[in-house]
Short mmCIF file of C-alpha atoms in Angstrom, two decimals:
data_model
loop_
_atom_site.label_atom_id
_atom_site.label_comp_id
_atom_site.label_asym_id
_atom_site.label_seq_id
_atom_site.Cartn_x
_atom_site.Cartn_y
_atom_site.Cartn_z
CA UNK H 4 0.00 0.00 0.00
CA UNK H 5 0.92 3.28 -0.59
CA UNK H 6 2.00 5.93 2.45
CA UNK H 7 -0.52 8.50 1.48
CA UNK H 8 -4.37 7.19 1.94
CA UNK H 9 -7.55 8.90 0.54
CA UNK H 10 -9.37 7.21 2.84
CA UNK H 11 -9.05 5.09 6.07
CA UNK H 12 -12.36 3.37 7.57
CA UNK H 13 -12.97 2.01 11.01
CA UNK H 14 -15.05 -1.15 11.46
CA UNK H 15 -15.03 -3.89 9.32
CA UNK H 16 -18.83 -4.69 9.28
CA UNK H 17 -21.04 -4.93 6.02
CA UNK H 18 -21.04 -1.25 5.96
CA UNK H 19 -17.98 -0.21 7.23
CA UNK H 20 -16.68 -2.76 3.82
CA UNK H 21 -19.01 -1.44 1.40
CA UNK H 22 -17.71 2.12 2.28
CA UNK H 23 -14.61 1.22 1.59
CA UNK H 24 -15.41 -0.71 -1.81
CA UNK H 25 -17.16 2.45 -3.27
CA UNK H 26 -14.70 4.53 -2.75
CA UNK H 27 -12.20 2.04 -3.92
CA UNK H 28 -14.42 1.74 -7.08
CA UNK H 29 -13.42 5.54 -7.31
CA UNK H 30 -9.66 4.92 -7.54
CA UNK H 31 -9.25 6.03 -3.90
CA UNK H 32 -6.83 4.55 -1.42
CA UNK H 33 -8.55 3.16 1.03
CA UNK H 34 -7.13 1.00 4.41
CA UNK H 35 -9.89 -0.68 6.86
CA UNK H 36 -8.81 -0.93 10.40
CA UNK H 37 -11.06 -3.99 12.30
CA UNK H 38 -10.61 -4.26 16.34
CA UNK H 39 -11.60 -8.30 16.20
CA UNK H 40 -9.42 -10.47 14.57
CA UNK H 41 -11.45 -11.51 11.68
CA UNK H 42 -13.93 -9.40 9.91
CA UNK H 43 -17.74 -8.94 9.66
CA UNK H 44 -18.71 -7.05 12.65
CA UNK H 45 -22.94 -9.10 12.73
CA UNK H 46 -22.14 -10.97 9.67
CA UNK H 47 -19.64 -13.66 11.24
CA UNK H 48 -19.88 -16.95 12.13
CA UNK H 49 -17.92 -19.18 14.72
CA UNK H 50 -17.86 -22.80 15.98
CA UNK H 51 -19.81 -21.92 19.28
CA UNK H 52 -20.59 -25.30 20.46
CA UNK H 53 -18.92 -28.57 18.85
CA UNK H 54 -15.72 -29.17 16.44
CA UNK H 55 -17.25 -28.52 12.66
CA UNK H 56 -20.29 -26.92 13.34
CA UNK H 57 -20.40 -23.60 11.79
CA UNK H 58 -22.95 -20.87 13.33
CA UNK H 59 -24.26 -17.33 12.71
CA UNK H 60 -23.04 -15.02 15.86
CA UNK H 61 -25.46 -12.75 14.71
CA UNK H 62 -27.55 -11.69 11.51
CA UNK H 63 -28.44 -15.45 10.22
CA UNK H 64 -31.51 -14.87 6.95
CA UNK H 65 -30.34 -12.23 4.61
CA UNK H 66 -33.57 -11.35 2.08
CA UNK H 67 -31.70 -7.48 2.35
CA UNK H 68 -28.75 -9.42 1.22
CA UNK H 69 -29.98 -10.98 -1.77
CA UNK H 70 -32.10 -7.88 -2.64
CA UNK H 71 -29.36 -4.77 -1.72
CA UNK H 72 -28.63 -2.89 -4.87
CA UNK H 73 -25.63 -2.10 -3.60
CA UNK H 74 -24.06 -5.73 -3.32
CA UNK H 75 -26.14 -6.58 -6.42
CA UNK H 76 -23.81 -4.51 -8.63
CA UNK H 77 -20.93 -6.72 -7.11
CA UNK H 78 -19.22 -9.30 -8.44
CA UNK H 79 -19.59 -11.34 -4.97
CA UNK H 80 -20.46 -14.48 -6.42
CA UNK H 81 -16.79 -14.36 -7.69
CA UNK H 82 -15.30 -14.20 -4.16
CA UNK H 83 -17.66 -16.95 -2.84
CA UNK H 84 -20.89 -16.16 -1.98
CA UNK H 85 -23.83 -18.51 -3.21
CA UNK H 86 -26.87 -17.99 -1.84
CA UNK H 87 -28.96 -21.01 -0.33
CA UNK H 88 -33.06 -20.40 -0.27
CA UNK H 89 -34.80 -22.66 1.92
CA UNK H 90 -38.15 -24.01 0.10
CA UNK H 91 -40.03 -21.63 2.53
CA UNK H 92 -38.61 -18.81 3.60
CA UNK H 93 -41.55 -18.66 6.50
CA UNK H 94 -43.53 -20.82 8.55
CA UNK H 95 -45.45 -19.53 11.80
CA UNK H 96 -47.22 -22.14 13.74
CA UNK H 97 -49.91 -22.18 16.30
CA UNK H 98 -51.04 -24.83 19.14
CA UNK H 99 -53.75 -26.36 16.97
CA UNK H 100 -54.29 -26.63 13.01
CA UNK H 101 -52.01 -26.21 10.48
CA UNK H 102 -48.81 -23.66 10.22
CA UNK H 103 -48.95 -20.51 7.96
CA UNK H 104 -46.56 -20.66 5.37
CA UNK H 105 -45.02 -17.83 3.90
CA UNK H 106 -43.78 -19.03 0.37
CA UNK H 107 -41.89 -17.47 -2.11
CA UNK H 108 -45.29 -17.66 -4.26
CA UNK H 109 -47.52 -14.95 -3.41
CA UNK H 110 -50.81 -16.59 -4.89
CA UNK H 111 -49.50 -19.93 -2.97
CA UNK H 112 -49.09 -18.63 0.56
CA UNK H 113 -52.46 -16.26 -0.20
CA UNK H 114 -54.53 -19.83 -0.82
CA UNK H 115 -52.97 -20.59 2.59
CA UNK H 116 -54.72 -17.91 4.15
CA UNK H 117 -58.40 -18.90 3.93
CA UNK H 118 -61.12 -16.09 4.22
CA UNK H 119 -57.85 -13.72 4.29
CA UNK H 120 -56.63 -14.71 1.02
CA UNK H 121 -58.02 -11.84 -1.40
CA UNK H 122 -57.44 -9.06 1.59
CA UNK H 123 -53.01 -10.66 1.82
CA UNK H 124 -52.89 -10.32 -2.15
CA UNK H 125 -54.16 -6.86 -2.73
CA UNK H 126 -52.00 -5.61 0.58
CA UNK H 127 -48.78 -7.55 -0.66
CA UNK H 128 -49.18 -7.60 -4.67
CA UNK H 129 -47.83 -3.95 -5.49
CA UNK H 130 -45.21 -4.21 -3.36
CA UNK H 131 -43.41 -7.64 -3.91
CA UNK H 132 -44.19 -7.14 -8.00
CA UNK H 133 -42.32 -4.09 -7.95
CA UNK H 134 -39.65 -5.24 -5.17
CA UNK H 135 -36.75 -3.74 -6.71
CA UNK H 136 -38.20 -0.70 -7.21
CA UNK H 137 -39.06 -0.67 -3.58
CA UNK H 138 -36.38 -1.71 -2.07
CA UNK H 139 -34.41 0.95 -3.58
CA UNK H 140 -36.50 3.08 -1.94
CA UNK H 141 -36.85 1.79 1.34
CA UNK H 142 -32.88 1.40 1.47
CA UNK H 143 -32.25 4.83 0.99
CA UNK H 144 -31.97 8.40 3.15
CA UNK H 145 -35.50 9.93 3.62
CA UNK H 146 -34.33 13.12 1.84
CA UNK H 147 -34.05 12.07 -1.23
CA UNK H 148 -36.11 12.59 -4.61
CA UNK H 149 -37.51 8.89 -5.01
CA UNK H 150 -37.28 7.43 -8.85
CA UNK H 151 -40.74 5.47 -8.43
CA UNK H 152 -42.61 8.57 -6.40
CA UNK H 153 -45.90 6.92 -6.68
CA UNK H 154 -44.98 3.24 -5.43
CA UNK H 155 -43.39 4.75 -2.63
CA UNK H 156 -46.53 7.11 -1.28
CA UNK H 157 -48.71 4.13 -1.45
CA UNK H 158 -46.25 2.35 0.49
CA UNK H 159 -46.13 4.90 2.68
CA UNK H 160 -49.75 5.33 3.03
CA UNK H 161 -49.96 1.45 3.91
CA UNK H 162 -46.91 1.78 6.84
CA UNK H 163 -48.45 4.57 8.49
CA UNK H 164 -51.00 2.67 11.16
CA UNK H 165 -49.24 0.33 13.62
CA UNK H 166 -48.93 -3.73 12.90
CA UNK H 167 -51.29 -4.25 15.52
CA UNK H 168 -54.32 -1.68 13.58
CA UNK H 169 -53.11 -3.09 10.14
CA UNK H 170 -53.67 -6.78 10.42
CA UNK H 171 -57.22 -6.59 12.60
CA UNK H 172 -58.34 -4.08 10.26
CA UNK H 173 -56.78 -6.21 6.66
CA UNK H 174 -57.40 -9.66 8.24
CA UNK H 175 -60.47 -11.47 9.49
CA UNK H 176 -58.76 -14.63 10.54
CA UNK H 177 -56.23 -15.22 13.73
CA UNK H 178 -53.80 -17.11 11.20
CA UNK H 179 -53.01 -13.93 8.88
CA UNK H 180 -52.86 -11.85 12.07
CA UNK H 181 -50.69 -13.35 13.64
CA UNK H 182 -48.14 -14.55 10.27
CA UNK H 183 -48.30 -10.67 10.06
CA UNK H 184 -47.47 -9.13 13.52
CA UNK H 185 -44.40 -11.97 13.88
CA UNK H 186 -43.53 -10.30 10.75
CA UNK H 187 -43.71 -7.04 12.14
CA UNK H 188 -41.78 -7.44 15.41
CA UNK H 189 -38.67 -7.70 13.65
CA UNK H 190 -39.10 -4.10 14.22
CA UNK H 191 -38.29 -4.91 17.78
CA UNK H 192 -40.67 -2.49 18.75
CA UNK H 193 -44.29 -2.81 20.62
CA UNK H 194 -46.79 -3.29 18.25
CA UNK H 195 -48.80 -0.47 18.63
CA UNK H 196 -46.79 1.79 17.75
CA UNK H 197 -46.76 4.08 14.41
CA UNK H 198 -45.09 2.36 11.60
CA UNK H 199 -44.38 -1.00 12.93
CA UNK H 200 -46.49 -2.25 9.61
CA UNK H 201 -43.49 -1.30 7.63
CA UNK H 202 -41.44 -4.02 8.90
CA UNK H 203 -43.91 -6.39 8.43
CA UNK H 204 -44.89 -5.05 5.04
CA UNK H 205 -41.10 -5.56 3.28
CA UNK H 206 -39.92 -8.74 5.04
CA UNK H 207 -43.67 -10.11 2.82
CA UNK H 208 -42.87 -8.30 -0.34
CA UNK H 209 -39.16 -9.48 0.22
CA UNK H 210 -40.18 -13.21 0.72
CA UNK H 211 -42.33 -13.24 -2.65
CA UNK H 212 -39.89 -11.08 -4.37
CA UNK H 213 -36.16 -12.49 -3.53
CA UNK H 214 -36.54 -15.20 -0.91
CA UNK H 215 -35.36 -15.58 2.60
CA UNK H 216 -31.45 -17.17 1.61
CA UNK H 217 -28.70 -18.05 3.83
CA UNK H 218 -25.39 -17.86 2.77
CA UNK H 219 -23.36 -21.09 2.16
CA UNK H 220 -20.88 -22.31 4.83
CA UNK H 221 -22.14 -19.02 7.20
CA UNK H 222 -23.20 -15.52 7.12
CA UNK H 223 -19.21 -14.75 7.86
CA UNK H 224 -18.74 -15.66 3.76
CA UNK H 225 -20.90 -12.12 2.80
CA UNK H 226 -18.02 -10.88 4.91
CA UNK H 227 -15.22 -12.77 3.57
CA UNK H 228 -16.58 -11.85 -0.21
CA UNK H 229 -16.57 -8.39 0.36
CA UNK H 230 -12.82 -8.60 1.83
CA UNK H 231 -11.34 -10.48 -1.17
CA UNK H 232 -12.92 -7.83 -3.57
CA UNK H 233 -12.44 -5.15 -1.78
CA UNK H 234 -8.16 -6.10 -1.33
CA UNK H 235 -9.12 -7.10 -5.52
CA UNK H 236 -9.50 -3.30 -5.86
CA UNK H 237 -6.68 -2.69 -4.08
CA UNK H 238 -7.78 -2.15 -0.49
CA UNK H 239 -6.62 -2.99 2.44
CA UNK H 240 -8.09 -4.36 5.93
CA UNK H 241 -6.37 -4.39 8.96
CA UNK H 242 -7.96 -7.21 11.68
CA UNK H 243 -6.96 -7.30 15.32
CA UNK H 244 -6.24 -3.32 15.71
CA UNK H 245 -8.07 -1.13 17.86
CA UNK H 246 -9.06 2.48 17.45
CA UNK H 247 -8.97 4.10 20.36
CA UNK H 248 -9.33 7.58 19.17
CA UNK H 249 -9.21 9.47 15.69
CA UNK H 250 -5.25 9.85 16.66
CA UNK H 251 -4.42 6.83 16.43
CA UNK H 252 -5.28 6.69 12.31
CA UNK H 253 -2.93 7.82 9.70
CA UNK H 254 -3.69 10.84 7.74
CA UNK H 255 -6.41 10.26 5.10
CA UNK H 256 -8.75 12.54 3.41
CA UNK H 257 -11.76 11.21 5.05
CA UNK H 258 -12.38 9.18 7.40
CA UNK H 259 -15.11 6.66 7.83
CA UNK H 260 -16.97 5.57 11.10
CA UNK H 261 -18.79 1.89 11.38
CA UNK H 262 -19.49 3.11 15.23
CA UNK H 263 -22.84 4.06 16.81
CA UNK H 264 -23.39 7.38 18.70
CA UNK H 265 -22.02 6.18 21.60
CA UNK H 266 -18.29 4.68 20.27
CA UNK H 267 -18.42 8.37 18.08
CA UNK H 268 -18.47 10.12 21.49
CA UNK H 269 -15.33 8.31 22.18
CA UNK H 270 -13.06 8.82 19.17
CA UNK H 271 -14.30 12.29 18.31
CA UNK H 272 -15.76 13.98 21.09
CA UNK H 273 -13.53 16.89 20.99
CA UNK H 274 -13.97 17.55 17.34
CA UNK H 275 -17.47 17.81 17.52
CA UNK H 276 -19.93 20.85 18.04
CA UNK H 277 -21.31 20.83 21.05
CA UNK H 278 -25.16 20.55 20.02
CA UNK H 279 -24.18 18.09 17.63
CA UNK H 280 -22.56 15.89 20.91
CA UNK H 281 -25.58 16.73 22.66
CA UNK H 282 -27.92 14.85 20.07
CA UNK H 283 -25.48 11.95 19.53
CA UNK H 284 -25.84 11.90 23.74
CA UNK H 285 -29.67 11.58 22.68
CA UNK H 286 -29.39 9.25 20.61
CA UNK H 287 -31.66 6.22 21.58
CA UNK H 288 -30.94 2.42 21.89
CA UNK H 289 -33.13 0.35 21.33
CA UNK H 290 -34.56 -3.11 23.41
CA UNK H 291 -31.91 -5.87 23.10
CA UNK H 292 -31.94 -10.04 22.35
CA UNK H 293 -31.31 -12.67 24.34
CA UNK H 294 -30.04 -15.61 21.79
CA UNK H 295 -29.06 -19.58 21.87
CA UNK H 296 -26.97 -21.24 19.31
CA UNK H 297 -27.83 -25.17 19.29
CA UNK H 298 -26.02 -28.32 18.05
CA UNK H 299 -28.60 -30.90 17.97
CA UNK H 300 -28.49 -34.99 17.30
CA UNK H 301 -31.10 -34.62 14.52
CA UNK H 302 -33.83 -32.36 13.14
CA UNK H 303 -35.78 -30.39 15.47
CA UNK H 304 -39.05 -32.33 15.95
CA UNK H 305 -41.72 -29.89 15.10
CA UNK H 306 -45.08 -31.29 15.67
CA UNK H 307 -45.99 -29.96 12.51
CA UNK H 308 -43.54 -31.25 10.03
CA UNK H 309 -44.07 -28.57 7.23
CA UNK H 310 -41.71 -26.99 9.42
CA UNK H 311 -38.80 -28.75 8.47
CA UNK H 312 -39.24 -26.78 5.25
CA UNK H 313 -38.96 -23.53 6.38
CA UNK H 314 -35.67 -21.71 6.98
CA UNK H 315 -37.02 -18.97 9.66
CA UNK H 316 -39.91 -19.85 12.12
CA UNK H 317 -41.35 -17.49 14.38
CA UNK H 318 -42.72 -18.99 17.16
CA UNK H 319 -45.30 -16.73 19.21
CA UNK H 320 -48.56 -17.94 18.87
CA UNK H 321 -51.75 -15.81 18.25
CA UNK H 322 -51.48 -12.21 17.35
CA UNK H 323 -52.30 -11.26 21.31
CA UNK H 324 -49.47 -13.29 22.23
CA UNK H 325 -47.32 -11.48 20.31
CA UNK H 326 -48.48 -8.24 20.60
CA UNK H 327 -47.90 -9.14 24.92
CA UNK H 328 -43.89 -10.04 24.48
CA UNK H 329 -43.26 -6.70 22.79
CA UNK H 330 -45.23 -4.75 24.91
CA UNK H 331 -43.44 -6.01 28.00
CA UNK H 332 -40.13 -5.49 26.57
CA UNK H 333 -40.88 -2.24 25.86
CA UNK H 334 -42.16 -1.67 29.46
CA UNK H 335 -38.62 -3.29 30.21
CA UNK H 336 -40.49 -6.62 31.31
CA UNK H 337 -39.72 -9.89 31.04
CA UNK H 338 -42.43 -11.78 28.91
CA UNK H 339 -42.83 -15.47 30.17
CA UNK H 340 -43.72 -16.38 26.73
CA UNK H 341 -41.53 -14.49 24.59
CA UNK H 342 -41.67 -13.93 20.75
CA UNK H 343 -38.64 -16.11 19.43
CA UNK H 344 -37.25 -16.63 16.09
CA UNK H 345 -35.67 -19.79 14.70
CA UNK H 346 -33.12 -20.50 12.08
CA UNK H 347 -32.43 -23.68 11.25
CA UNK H 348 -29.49 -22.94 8.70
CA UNK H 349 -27.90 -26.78 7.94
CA UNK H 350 -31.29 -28.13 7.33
CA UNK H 351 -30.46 -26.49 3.60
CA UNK H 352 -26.81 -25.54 3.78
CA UNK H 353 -24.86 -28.88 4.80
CA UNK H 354 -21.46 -27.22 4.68
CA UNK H 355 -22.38 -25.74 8.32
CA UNK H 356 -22.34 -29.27 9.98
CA UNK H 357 -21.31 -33.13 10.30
CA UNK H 358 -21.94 -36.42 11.18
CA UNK H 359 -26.29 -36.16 11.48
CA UNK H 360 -25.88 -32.96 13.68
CA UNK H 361 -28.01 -30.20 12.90
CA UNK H 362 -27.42 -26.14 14.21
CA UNK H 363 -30.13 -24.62 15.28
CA UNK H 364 -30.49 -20.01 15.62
CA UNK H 365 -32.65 -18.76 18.05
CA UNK H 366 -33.04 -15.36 20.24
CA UNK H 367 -35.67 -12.94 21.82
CA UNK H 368 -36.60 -9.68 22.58
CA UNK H 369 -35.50 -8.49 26.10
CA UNK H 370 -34.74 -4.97 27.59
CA UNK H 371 -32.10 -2.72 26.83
CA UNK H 372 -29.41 -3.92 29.19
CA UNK H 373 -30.96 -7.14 30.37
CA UNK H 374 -29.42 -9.69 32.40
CA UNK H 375 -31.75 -12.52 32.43
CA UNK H 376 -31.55 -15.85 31.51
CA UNK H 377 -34.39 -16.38 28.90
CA UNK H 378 -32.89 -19.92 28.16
CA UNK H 379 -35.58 -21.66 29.83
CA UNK H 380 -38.64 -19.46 28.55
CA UNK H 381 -36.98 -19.50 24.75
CA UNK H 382 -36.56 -23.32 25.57
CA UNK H 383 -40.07 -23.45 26.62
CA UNK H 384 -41.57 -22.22 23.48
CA UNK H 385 -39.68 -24.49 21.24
CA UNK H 386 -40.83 -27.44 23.33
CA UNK H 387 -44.04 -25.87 22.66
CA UNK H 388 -44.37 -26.32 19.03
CA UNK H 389 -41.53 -29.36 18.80
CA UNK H 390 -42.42 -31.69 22.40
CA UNK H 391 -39.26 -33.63 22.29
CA UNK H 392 -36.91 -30.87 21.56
CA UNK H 393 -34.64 -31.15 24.71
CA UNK H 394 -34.30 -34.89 23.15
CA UNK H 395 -32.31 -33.86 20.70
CA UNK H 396 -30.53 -31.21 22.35
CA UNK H 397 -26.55 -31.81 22.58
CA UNK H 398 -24.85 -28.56 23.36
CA UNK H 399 -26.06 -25.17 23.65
CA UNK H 400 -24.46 -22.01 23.63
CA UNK H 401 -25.70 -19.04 25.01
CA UNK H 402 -25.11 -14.92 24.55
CA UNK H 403 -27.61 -12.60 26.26
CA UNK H 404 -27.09 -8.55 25.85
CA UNK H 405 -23.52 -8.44 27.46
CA UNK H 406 -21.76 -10.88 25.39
CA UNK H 407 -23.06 -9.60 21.81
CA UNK H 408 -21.87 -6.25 22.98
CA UNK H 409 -18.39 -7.78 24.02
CA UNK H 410 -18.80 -9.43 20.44
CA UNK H 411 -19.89 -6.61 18.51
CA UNK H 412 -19.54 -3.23 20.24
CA UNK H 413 -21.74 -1.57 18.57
CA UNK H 414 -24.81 -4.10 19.61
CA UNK H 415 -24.93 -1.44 22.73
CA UNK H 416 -26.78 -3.13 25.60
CA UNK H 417 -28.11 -6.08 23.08
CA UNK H 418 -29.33 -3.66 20.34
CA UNK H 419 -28.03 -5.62 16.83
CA UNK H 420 -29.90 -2.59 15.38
CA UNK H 421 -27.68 0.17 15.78
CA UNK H 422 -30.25 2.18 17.75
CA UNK H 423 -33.74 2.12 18.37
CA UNK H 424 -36.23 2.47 14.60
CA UNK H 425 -38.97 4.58 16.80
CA UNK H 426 -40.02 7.70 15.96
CA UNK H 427 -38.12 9.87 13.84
CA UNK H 428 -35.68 7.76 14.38
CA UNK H 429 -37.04 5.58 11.86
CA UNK H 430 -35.61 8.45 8.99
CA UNK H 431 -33.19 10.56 10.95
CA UNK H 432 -30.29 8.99 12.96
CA UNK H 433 -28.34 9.66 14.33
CA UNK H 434 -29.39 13.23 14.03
CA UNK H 435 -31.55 15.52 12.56
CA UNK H 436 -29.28 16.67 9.42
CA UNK H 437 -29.86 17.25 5.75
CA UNK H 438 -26.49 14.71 5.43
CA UNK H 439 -27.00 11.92 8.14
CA UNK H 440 -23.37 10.55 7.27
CA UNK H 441 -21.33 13.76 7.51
CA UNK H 442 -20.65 15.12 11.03
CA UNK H 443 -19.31 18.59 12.33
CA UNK H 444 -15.72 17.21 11.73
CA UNK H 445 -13.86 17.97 9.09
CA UNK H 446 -13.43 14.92 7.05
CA UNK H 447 -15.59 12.71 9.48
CA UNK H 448 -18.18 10.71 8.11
CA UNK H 449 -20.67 7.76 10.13
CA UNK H 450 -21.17 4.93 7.69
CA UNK H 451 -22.82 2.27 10.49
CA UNK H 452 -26.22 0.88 10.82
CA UNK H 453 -27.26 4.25 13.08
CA UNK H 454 -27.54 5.73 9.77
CA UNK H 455 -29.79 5.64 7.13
CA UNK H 456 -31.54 3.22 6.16
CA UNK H 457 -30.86 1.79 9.23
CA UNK H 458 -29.75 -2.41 10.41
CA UNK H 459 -29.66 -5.35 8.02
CA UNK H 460 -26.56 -6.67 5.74
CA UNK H 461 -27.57 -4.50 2.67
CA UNK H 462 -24.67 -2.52 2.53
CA UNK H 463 -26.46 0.58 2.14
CA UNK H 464 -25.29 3.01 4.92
CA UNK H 465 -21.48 2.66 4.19
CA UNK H 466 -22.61 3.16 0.32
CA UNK H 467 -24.62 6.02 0.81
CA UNK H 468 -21.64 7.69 3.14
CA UNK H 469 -19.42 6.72 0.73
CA UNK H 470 -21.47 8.52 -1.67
CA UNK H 471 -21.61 11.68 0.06
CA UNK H 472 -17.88 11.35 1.22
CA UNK H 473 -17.15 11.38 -2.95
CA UNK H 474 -19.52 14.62 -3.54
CA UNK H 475 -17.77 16.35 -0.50
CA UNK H 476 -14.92 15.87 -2.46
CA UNK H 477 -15.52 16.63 -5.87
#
């Protein structure tokens, strides 16, 4: 590498990469410095529990993966990534009847749906038939002219009321309403609250559009593909270095932040304005997850067994259920039956395990902070909906908000999300700003999830900082 950089980038996460790949697509000189030894930052994997079993320390089903325009214009597929779609990318099951299952078909998982069938087409159709154009839109800062003005209004029309208004106001049946609120509390937010029904609105469109996929051998190979054509272009990354403070990095033109508000503070407190340091102080976090990492004898013995089809379960029950967990979290409660969802990876991908074993994904939502052992509640609910379960339970291995922060330090108090999506948070983080990415410091730009558009391994945020850090510059 050459002395003098263009650009030097701190954090080696999906975005933190994809900065550093668009402006090495520039012809810019760019050097990534990562504090862990390996890279990925909530797209790595690890053998957490026996010899040759492979699992996801954090982000596990990747439809923003498979969909980001960003990582669709790379040639990824030449550095190793192959994406793996289960047959169903979503099942939700219940204590009695049948499971909903969210196909990749939108007229198959509609006849699925009963009485609700006509009302989950006409919500869904528009959306997941013009997914692209969508998704460009949805993964992209608020302030910006949209190319498909139209889809997105109606989209945004459809978003405004909460999940929990949406689906008893769309749906007659408990089935639909509850396929959609486990959908929606990926938004780890109560479900009552303005805007949840976006979340549940794109992970739909995304199954019928793109899929659910996993990424063969682990979510660490998005990671590893990114690396090998980033140093392709000329980059490097640096593993096992810490920044400590904007001092310790070598002169660059700009410099790039995969940090949240709080690790921003740190290395550039004294560069900042003061009001500017007093809304990063604002800045909120949002509720964090409790997860277990299995290696089990054999399949998980759902009592249903379309489950074994499915790559992501959410297991919750009925709509009420669901909408309970969330609100108690949000109250900073404990729910004795929490919402949980399941990956079950090697069921499709048998590069992540050996010899009949299977790995199995699972968290919930907790409080900001929490320190309590949901193992037994999380294990409760999968006994629910697969009696026999602790059967075929070998090893388990456990992480509650503490350890993914010691993992991942931006996952402050067990928030993978970067911050909380509440709010006008939802548009503006980590401030209120017509440029989200730049910052009061010359040269400073934040290119993490606590920027727009927000979590997921799209990509997007260290594009779009990229983006702006090329404008500044021209």
């Amino acid at each position: 590498m050459a002395e003098s950089l263009d650009a030097v980038v701190v954090g080696a996460g999906p975005n933190g990469l994809s900065a550093a790949i668009t402006l090495a697509r520039a012809g810019w000189c760019v050097r990534v410095y990562e504090a862990n030894e390996t890279a990925g930052g909530g797209s790595r994997s690890e053998q957490l529990t026996l010899p040759g079993l492979v699992h996801d320390v954090c982000s596990a089903i990747h439809p923003f993966g498979a969909s980001s325009p960003f990582f669709r214009a790379l040639p990824l597929e030449e550095h190793g990534l192959q994406w793996v779609h289960p047959e169903v990318p979503l099942a939700h099951p219940f204590d009695d009847g049948p499971p909903v299952l969210l196909h990749r078909s939108l007229a198959e998982t509609a006849r699925g749906l009963d009485r609700d069938a006509t009302a989950y087409a006409r919500l869904l159709r528009p959306f997941a038939r013009n997914w692209e154009a969508l998704s460009e839109g949805v993964l992209a800062p608020v302030l910006r002219i949209p190319r498909h003005p139209l889809l997105m209004a109606r989209f945004g029309l459809a978003s405004l009321p909460s999940a929990q208004r949406l689906a008893s106001s769309r749906f007659e049946t408990p089935r639909a309403r509850a396929m959609f609120a486990g959908l929606a509390a990926h938004s780890t937010l109560p479900l009552d609250r303005p805007l949840t029904s976006s979340f549940g609105l794109v992970l739909a469109a995304s199954a019928h559009a793109v899929g659910w996929p996993v990424a063969r051998g682990g979510s660490q190979c998005i990671a590893d593909a990114l690396v090998a054509y980033l140093r392709s272009l000329g980059g490097e990354v640096v593993t096992g270095q810490r920044v400590r403070s904007l001092d310790d990095l070598p002169p660059a033109r700009a410099t790039l932040l995969d940090v949240t508000p709080a690790q921003l503070l740190r290395l550039a407190g004294d560069r900042l304005s003061g009001r500017y340091r007093k809304a990063l102080m604002g800045y909120r976090y949002g509720s964090g997850v409790f997860k277990l990492d299995y290696a089990l004898s054999g399949p998980v013995p759902w009592k249903s067994p379309e489950l074994a089809l499915a790559g992501t379960i959410h297991l919750g029950g009925t709509m009420e259920e669901i909408i309970e967990s969330e609100r108690l979290v949000g109250q900073g409660r404990h729910p004795d039956r929490p919402y949980v969802i399941v990956a079950q990876q090697s069921l499709f991908d048998r590069t992540r395990t050996r010899d009949g074993y299977e790995v199995l994904w699972a968290y919930c939502h907790v409080p900001h902070g929490s320190t309590e052992d949901m193992t037994a509640r999380i294990e409760a609910q999968l006994e629910r909906f697969a009696p026999g379960f602790r059967d075929v339970l070998v090893q388990r291995h456990v992480m509650g908000p503490a350890a993914l922060e010691q993992h991942n330090e931006n996952y402050i108090g067990g928030d993978i999300a970067g911050g909380s999506h509440e709010g006008l948070q939802l548009f503006f983080r980590p401030a209120i700003r017509l440029s989200p990415y730049s910052t009061p410091a010359e040269g400073v730009y934040l290119c993490s999830s606590s920027t727009p558009p927000g979590a997921g391994v799209h990509g997007m945020c260290g594009y779009w900082a990229a983006r702006k850090v090329l404008a500044d510059a021209r």
